[in-house]
CSV table of C-alpha atoms in Angstrom, one decimal:
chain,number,residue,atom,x,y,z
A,1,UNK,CA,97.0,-64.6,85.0
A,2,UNK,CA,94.8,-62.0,82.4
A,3,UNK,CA,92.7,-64.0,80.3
A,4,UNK,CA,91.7,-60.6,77.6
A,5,UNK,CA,89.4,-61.1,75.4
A,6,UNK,CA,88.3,-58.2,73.0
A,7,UNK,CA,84.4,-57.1,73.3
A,8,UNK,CA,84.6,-56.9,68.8
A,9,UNK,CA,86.1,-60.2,68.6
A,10,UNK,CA,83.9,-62.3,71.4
A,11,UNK,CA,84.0,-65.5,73.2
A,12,UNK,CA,86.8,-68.0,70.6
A,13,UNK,CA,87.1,-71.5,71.7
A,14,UNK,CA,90.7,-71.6,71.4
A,15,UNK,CA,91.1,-70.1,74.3
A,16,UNK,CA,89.6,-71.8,76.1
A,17,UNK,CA,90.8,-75.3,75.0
A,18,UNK,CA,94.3,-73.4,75.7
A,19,UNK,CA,93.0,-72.7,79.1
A,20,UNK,CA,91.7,-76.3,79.7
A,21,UNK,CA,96.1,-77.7,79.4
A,22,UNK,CA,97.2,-75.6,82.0
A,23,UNK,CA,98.0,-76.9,85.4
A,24,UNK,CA,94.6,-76.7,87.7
A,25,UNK,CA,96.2,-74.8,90.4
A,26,UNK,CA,96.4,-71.9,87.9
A,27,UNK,CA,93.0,-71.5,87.4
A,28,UNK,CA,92.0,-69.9,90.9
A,29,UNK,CA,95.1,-67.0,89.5
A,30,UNK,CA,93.3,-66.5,86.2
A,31,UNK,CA,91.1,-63.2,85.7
A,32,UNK,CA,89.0,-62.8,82.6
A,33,UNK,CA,89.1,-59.2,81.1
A,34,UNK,CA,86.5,-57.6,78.7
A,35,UNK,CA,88.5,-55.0,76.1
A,36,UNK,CA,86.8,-52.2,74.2
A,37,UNK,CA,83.7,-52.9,76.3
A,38,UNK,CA,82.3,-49.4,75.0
A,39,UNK,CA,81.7,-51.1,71.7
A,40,UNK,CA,79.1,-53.3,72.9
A,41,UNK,CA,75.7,-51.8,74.3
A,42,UNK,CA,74.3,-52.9,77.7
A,43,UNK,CA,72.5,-55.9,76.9
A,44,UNK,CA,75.1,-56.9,73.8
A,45,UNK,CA,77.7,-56.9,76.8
A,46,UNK,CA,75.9,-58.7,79.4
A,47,UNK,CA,75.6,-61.6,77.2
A,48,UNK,CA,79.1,-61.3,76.5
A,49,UNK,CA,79.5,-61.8,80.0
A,50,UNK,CA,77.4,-64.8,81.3
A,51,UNK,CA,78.6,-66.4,78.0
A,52,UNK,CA,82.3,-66.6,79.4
A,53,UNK,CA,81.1,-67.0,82.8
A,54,UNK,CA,79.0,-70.2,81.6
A,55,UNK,CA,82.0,-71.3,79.3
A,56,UNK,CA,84.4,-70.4,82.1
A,57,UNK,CA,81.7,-72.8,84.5
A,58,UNK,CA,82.3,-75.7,82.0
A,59,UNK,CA,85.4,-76.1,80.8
A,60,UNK,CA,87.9,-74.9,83.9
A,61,UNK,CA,85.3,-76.0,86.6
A,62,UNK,CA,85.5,-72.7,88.4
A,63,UNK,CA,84.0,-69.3,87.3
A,64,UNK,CA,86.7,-66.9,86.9
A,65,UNK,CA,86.3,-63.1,88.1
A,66,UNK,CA,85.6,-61.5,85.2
A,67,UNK,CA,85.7,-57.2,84.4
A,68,UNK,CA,84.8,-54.9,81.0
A,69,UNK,CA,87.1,-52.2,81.1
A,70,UNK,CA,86.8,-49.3,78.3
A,71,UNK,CA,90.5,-48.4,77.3
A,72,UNK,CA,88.9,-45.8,75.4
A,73,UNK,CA,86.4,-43.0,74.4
A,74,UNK,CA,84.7,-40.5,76.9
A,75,UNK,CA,84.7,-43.9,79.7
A,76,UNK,CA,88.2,-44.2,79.2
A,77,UNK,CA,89.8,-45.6,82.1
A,78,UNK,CA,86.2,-47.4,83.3
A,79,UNK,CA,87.1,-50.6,85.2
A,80,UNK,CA,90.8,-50.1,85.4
A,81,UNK,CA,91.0,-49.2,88.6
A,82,UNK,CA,88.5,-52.6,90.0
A,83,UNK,CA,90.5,-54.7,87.6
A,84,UNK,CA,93.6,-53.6,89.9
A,85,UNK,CA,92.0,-53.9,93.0
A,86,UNK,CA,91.4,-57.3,91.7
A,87,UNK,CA,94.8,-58.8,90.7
A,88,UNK,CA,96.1,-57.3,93.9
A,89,UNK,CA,93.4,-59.5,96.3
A,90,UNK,CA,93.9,-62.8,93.7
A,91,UNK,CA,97.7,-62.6,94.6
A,92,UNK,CA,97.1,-62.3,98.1
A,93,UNK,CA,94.3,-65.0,98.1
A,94,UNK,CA,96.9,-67.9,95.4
A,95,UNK,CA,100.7,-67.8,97.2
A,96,UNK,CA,102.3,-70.1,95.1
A,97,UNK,CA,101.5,-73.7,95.4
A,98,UNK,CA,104.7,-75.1,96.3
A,99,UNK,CA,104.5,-72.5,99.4
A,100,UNK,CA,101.0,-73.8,100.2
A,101,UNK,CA,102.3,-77.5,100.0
A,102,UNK,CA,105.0,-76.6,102.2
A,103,UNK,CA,102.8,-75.1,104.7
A,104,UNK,CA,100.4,-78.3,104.5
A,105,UNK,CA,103.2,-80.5,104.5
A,106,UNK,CA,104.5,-78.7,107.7
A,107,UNK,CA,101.0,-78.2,109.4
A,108,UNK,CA,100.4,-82.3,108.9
A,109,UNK,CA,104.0,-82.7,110.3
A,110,UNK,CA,103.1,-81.1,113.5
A,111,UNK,CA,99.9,-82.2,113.9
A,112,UNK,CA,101.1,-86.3,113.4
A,113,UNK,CA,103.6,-84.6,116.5
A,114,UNK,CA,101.4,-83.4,118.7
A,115,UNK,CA,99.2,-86.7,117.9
A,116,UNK,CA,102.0,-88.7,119.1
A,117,UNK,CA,102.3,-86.9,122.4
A,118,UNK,CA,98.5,-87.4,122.7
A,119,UNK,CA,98.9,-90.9,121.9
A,120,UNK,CA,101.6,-91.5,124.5
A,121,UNK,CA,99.2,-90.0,127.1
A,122,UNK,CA,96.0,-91.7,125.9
A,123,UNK,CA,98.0,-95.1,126.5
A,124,UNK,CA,98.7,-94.1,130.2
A,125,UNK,CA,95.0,-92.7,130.7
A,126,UNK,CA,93.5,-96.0,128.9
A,127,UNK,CA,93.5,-98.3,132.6
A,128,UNK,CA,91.7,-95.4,133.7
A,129,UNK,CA,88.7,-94.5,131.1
A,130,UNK,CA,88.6,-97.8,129.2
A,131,UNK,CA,88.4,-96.0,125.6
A,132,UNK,CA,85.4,-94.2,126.9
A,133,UNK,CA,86.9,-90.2,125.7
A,134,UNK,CA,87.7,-91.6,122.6
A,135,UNK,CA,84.0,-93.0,121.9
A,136,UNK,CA,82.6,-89.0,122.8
A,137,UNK,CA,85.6,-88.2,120.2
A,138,UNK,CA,84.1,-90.7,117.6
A,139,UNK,CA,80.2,-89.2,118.9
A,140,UNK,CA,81.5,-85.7,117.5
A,141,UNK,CA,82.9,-87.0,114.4
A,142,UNK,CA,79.3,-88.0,113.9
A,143,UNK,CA,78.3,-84.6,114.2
A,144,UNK,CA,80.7,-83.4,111.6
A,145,UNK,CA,79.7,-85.7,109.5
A,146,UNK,CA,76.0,-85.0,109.8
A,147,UNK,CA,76.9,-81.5,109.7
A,148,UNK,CA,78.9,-81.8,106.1
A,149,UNK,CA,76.2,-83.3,104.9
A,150,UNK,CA,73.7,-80.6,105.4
A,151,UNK,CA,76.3,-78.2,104.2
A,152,UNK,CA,75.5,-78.0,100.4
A,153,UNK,CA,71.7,-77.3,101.2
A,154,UNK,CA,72.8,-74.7,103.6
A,155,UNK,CA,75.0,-73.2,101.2
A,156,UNK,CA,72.4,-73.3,98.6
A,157,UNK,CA,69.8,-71.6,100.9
A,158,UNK,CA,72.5,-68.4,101.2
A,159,UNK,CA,73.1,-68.4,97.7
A,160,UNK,CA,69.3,-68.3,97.5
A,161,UNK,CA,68.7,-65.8,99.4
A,162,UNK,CA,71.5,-63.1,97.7
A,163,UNK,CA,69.4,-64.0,94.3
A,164,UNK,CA,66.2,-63.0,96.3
A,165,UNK,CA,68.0,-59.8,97.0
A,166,UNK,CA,68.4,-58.6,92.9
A,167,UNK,CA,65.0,-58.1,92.4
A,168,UNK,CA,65.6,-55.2,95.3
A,169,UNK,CA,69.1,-53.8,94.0
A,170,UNK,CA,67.0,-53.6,91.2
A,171,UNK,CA,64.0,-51.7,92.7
A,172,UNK,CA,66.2,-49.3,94.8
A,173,UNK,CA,68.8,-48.4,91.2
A,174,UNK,CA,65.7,-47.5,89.5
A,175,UNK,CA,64.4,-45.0,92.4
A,176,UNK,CA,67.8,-43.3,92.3
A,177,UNK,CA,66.8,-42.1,89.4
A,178,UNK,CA,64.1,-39.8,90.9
A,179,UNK,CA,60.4,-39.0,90.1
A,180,UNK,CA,61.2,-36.2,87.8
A,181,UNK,CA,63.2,-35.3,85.6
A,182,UNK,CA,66.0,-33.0,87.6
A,183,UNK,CA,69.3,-31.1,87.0
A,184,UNK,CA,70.1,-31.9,90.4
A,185,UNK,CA,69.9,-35.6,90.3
A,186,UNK,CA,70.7,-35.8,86.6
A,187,UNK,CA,74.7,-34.3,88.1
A,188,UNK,CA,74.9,-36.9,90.9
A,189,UNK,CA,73.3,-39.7,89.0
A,190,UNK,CA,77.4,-40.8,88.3
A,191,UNK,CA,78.4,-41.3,91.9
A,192,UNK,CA,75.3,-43.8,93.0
A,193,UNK,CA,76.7,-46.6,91.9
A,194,UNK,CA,79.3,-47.2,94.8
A,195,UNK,CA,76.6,-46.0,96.9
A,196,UNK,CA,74.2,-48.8,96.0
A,197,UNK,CA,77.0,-51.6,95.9
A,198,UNK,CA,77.6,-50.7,99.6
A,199,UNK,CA,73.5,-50.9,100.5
A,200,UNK,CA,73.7,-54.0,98.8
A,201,UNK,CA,76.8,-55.5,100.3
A,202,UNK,CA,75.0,-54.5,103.6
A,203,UNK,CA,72.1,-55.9,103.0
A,204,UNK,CA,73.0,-59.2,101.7
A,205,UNK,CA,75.9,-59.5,104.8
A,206,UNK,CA,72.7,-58.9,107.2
A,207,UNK,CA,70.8,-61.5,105.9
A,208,UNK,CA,73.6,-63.8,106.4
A,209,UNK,CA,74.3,-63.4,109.3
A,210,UNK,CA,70.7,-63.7,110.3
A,211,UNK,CA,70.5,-67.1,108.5
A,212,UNK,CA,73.7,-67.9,110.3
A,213,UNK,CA,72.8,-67.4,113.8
A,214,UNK,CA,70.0,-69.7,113.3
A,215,UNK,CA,72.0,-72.8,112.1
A,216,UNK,CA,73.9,-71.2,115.4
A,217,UNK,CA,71.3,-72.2,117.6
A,218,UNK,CA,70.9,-75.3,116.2
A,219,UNK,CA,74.2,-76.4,116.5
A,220,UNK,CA,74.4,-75.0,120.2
A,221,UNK,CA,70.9,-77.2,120.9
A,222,UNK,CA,72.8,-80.4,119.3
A,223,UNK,CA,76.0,-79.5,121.5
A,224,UNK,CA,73.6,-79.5,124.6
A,225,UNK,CA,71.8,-82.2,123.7
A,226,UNK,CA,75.5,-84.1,123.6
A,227,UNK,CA,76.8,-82.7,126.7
A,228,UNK,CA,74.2,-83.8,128.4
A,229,UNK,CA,73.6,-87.4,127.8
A,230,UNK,CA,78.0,-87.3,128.4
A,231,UNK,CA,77.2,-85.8,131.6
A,232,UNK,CA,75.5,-88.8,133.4
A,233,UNK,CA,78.2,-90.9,131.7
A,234,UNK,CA,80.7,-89.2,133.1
A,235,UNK,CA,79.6,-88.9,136.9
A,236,UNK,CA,78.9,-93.1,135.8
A,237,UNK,CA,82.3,-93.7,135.1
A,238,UNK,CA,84.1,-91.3,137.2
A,239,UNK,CA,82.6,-90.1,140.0
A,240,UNK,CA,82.6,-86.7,139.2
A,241,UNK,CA,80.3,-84.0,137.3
A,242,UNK,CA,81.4,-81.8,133.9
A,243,UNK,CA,79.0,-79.4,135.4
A,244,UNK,CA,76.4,-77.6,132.9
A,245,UNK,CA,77.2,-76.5,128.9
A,246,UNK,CA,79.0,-73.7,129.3
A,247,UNK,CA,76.6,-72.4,126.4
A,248,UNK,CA,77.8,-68.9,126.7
A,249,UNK,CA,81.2,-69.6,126.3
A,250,UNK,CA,80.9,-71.3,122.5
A,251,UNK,CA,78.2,-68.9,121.7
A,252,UNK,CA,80.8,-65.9,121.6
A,253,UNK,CA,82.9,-68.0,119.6
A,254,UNK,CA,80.3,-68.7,117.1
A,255,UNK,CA,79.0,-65.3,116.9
A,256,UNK,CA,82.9,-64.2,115.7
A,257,UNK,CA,82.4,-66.9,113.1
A,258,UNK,CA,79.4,-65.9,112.0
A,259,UNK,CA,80.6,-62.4,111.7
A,260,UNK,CA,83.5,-63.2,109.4
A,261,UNK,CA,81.2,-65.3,107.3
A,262,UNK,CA,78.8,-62.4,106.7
A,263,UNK,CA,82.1,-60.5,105.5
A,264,UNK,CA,84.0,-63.0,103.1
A,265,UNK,CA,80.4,-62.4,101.1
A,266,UNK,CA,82.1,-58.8,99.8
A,267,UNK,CA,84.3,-61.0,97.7
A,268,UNK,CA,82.0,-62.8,95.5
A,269,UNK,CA,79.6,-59.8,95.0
A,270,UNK,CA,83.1,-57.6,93.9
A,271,UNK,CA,84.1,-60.8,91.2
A,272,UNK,CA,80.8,-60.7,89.8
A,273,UNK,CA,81.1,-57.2,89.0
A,274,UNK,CA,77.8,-55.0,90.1
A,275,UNK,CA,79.5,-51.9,90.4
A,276,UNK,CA,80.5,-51.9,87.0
A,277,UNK,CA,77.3,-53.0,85.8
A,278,UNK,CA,75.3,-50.1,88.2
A,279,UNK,CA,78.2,-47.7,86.3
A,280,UNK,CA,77.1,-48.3,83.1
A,281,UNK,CA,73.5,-48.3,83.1
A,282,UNK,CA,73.5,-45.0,85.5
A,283,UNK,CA,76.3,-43.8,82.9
A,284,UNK,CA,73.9,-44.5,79.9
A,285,UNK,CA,70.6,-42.8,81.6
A,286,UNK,CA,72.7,-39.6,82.6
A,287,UNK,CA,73.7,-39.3,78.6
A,288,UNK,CA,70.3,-39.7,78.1
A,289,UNK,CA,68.7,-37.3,80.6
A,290,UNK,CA,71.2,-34.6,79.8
A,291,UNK,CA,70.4,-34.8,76.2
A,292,UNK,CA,66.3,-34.2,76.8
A,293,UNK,CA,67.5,-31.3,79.7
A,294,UNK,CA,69.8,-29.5,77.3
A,295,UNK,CA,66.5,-29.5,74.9
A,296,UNK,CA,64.3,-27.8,77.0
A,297,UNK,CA,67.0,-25.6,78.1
A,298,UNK,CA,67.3,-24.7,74.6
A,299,UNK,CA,63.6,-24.5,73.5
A,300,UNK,CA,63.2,-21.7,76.9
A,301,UNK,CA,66.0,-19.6,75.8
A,302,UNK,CA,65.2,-19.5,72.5
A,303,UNK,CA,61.3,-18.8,73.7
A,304,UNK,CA,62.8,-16.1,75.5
A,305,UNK,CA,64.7,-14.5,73.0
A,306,UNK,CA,61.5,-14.8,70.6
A,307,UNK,CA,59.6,-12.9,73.0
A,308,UNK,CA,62.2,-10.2,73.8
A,309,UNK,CA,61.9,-9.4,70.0
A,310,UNK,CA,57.9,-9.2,70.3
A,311,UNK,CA,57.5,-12.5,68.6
A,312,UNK,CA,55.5,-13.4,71.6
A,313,UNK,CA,53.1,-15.9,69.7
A,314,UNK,CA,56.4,-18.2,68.3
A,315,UNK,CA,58.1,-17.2,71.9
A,316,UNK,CA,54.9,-19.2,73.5
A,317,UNK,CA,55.2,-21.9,71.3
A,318,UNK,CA,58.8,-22.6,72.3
A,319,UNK,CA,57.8,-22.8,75.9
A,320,UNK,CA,55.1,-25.1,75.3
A,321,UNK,CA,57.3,-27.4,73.1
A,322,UNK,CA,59.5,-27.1,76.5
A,323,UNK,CA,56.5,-28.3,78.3
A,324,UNK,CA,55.7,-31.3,76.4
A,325,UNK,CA,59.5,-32.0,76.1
A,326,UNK,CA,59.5,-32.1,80.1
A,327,UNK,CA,56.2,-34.6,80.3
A,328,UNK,CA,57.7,-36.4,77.4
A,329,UNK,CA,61.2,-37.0,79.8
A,330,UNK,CA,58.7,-37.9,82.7
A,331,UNK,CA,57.1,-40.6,81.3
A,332,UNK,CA,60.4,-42.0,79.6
A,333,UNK,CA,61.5,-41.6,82.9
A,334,UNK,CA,59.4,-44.1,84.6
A,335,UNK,CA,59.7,-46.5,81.4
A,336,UNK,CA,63.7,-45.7,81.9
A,337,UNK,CA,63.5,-47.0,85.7
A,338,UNK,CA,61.3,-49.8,84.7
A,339,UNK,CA,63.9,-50.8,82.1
A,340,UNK,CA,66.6,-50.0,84.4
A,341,UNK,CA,65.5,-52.5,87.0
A,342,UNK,CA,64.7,-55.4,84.7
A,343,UNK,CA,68.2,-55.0,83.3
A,344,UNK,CA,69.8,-55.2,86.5
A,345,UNK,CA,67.9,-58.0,87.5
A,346,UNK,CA,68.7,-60.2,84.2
A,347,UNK,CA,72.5,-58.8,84.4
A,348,UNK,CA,72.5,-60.4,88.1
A,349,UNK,CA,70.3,-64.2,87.3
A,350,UNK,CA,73.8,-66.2,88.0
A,351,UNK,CA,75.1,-64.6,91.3
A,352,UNK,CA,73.7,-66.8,93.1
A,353,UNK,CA,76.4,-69.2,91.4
A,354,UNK,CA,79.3,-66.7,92.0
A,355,UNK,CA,77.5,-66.9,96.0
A,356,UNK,CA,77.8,-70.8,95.7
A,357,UNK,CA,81.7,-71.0,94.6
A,358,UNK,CA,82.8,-68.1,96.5
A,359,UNK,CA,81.4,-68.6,100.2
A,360,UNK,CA,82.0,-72.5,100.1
A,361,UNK,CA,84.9,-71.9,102.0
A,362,UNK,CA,84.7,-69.5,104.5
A,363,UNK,CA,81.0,-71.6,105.3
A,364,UNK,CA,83.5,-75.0,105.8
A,365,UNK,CA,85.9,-73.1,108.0
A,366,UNK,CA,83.1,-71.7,110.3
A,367,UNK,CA,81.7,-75.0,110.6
A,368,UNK,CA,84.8,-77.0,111.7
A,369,UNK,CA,85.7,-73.7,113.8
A,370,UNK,CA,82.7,-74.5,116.3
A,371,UNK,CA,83.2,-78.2,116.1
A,372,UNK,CA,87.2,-77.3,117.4
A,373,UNK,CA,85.6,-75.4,119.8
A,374,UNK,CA,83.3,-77.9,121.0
A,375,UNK,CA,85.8,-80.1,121.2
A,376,UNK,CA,88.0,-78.2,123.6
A,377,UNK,CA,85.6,-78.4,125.9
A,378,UNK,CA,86.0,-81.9,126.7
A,379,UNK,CA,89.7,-81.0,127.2
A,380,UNK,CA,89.1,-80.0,130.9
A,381,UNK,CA,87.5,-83.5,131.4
A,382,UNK,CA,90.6,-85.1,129.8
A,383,UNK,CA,92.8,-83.1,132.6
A,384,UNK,CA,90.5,-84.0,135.4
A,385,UNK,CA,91.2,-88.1,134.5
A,386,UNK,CA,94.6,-87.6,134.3
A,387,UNK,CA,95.0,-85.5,137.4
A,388,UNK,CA,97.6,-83.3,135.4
A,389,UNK,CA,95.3,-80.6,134.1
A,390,UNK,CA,98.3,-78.3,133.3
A,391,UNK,CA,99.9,-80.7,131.2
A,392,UNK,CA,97.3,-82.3,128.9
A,393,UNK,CA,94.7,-79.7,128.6
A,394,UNK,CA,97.5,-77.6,126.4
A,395,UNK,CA,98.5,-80.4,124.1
A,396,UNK,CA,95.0,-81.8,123.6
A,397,UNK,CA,94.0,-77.4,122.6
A,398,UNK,CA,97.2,-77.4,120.7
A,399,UNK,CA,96.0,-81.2,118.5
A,400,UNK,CA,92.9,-79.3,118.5
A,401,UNK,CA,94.0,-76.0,116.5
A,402,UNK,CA,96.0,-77.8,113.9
A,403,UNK,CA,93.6,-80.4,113.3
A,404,UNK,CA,91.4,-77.5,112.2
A,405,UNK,CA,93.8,-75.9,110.6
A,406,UNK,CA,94.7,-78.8,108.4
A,407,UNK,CA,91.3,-79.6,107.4
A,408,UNK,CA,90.7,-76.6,106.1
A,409,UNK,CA,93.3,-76.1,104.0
A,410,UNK,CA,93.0,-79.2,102.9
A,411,UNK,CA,89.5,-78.9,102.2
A,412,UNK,CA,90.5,-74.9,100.5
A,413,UNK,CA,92.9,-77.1,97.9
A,414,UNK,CA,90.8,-79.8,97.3
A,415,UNK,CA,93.8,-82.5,98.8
């Protein structure tokens, strides 16, 4: 759904108290779309823009993707193309919610199946353990729990982080645009933009994934620290040994989780919109810097052509008017990248909010991934109770996988 608003018209209410009677599962379909953004300047238009994203914040609950797009004028056609690339993703992302309630309904269907096979074979194994699997069940349900509970401060400390990063994205647009005035980089100062999204996309997956591995290793030392006060337990109750944490084994697992966390951050960062705003700005300083070199072009020519006609005095005076023109440009240039840089960094205070709502997610599923994973593990002690490994370790993986499955999505649609 296309929420467009015109850039001459603003932020009106009524649309958004429209917006607030519509069903809630809509909202995560809606897209907010900027009109006639050319008639705004830069900072005119960035207010525009955290205005609905605030609005957006407080009466929906969510904060929509929102893109300017110029429709007309010399940027005509500026932001189409990212609007597109948008609708396509938020239809692949929202199936329709009676297909997602079917799925869910189907997924819980199965799993309250496979739970009843389990069941059945708990009851035969219960003469045998005494309840004593299903207390080391309950002991990683604790974990979960704990975990949960540290994930909003996690998740704030990676939203943190990407906000740390503007100040840079800032830093490195405004060195783009070069130490002197150039024809060279005033003609390529147009396709930096994409350039820059991808160094930042890059740098801010990196420093996810560095944060990542180290709740990683925390969660392998709390998996240790539970295998091994099991593992005297065990040989106690059974007579036999788990053998040591297969460590190895769950840390590949994690590292794949942590690898698809550190990519599901390219979706926030496109919502929020910094290639647009990188477009803009460079857009608005290569006007600028073409205006002050086709000067100086001029004033040489025309000292030039002064001085081919013997007016060698008024052809001298040209050249130095060139001169100061190409000092002048210098120093505006390093008040330009100055400017530049604070711009970017007050066009980007709220990512970390997009960060926040858009990794929420992806941070849940790589949590409960490990956890299932863990939890298999205990599957081969499970077989070696009930002497038929080839029979329970498979249903106890299969429980396993939807269990995850179904707390996810219900944790994805809020059921």
């Amino acid at each position: 759904m296309l929420v467009v608003i015109s850039a001459k018209d603003g932020n009106e209410p009524a649309i958004w108290e429209y917006l607030k009677t519509l069903e809630e599962r809509l909202h995560s379909r809606m897209v907010l779309v900027i009109t006639h953004a050319e008639l705004l300047p830069f900072e005119q238009l960035q207010a525009l823009k955290e205005e609905m994203r605030s609005v957006s914040r407080e009466h929906l609950g969510v904060q929509l993707p929102l893109y300017p797009i110029t429709p007309a004028g010399e940027r005509a056609g500026e932001g189409v193309e990212a609007l597109r690339t948008c609708v396509q993703e938020v239809l692949k992302r929202s199936p329709l919610t009676d297909r997602r309630v079917e799925r869910l309904l189907l997924a819980t269907d199965r799993l309250l199946e496979e739970q009843g096979k389990v069941l059945n074979e708990l009851h035969r194994l219960s003469k045998l353990d005494s309840g004593f699997l299903t207390s080391i069940d309950r002991e990683i349900d604790r974990i979960q729990l704990q975990m949960e509970e540290e994930m909003p401060a996690r998740l704030k400390a990676y939203a943190q982080y990407v906000q740390d990063c503007v100040p840079r994205l800032g830093k490195k647009s405004a060195r783009q645009l070069g130490r002197f005035l150039s024809i060279r980089r005033t003609m390529i100062l147009h396709k930096l933009p994409p350039v820059i999204d991808e160094w930042f996309y890059e740098l801010v997956k990196s420093g996810i994934e560095e944060r990542h591995a180290y709740y990683n290793k925390e969660f392998l030392n709390i998996c240790q620290t539970h295998w091994n006060h099991v593992r005297p337990r065990v040989r106690e109750q059974w007579d036999c040994d788990i053998g040591e944490f297969p460590a190895a084994r769950l840390q590949a697992d994690l590292e794949v989780y942590k690898e698809r966390l550190g990519r599901s951050v390219y979706m926030p960062l496109k919502d929020f919109g910094i290639k647009p705003c990188l477009s803009k700005l460079f857009l608005d300083q290569e006007d600028v810097m073409r205006t002050e070199l086709k000067l100086m072009l001029v004033m040489v020519i025309l000292g030039a052509l002064l001085g081919s006609f013997g007016e060698h005095g008024a052809g001298f005076a040209c050249l130095g008017v060139a001169l100061v023109l190409w000092l002048g440009s210098n120093l505006g240039l390093a008040w330009m990248q100055y400017r530049l840089s604070k711009q970017i960094v007050s066009a980007a205070s709220e990512m970390s909010i997009a960060i926040d709502c858009g990794l929420r997610t992806p941070l849940y599923e790589a949590m409960i991934s490990g956890l299932s994973d863990y939890r298999k593990l205990y599957a081969d002690i499970r077989g070696q109770v009930a002497g038929g490994v080839e029979h329970l370790t498979p249903l106890l993986n299969a429980r396993y996988d939807l269990f995850y499955k179904l707390t996810v999505q219900k944790h994805r649609f809020r059921i």
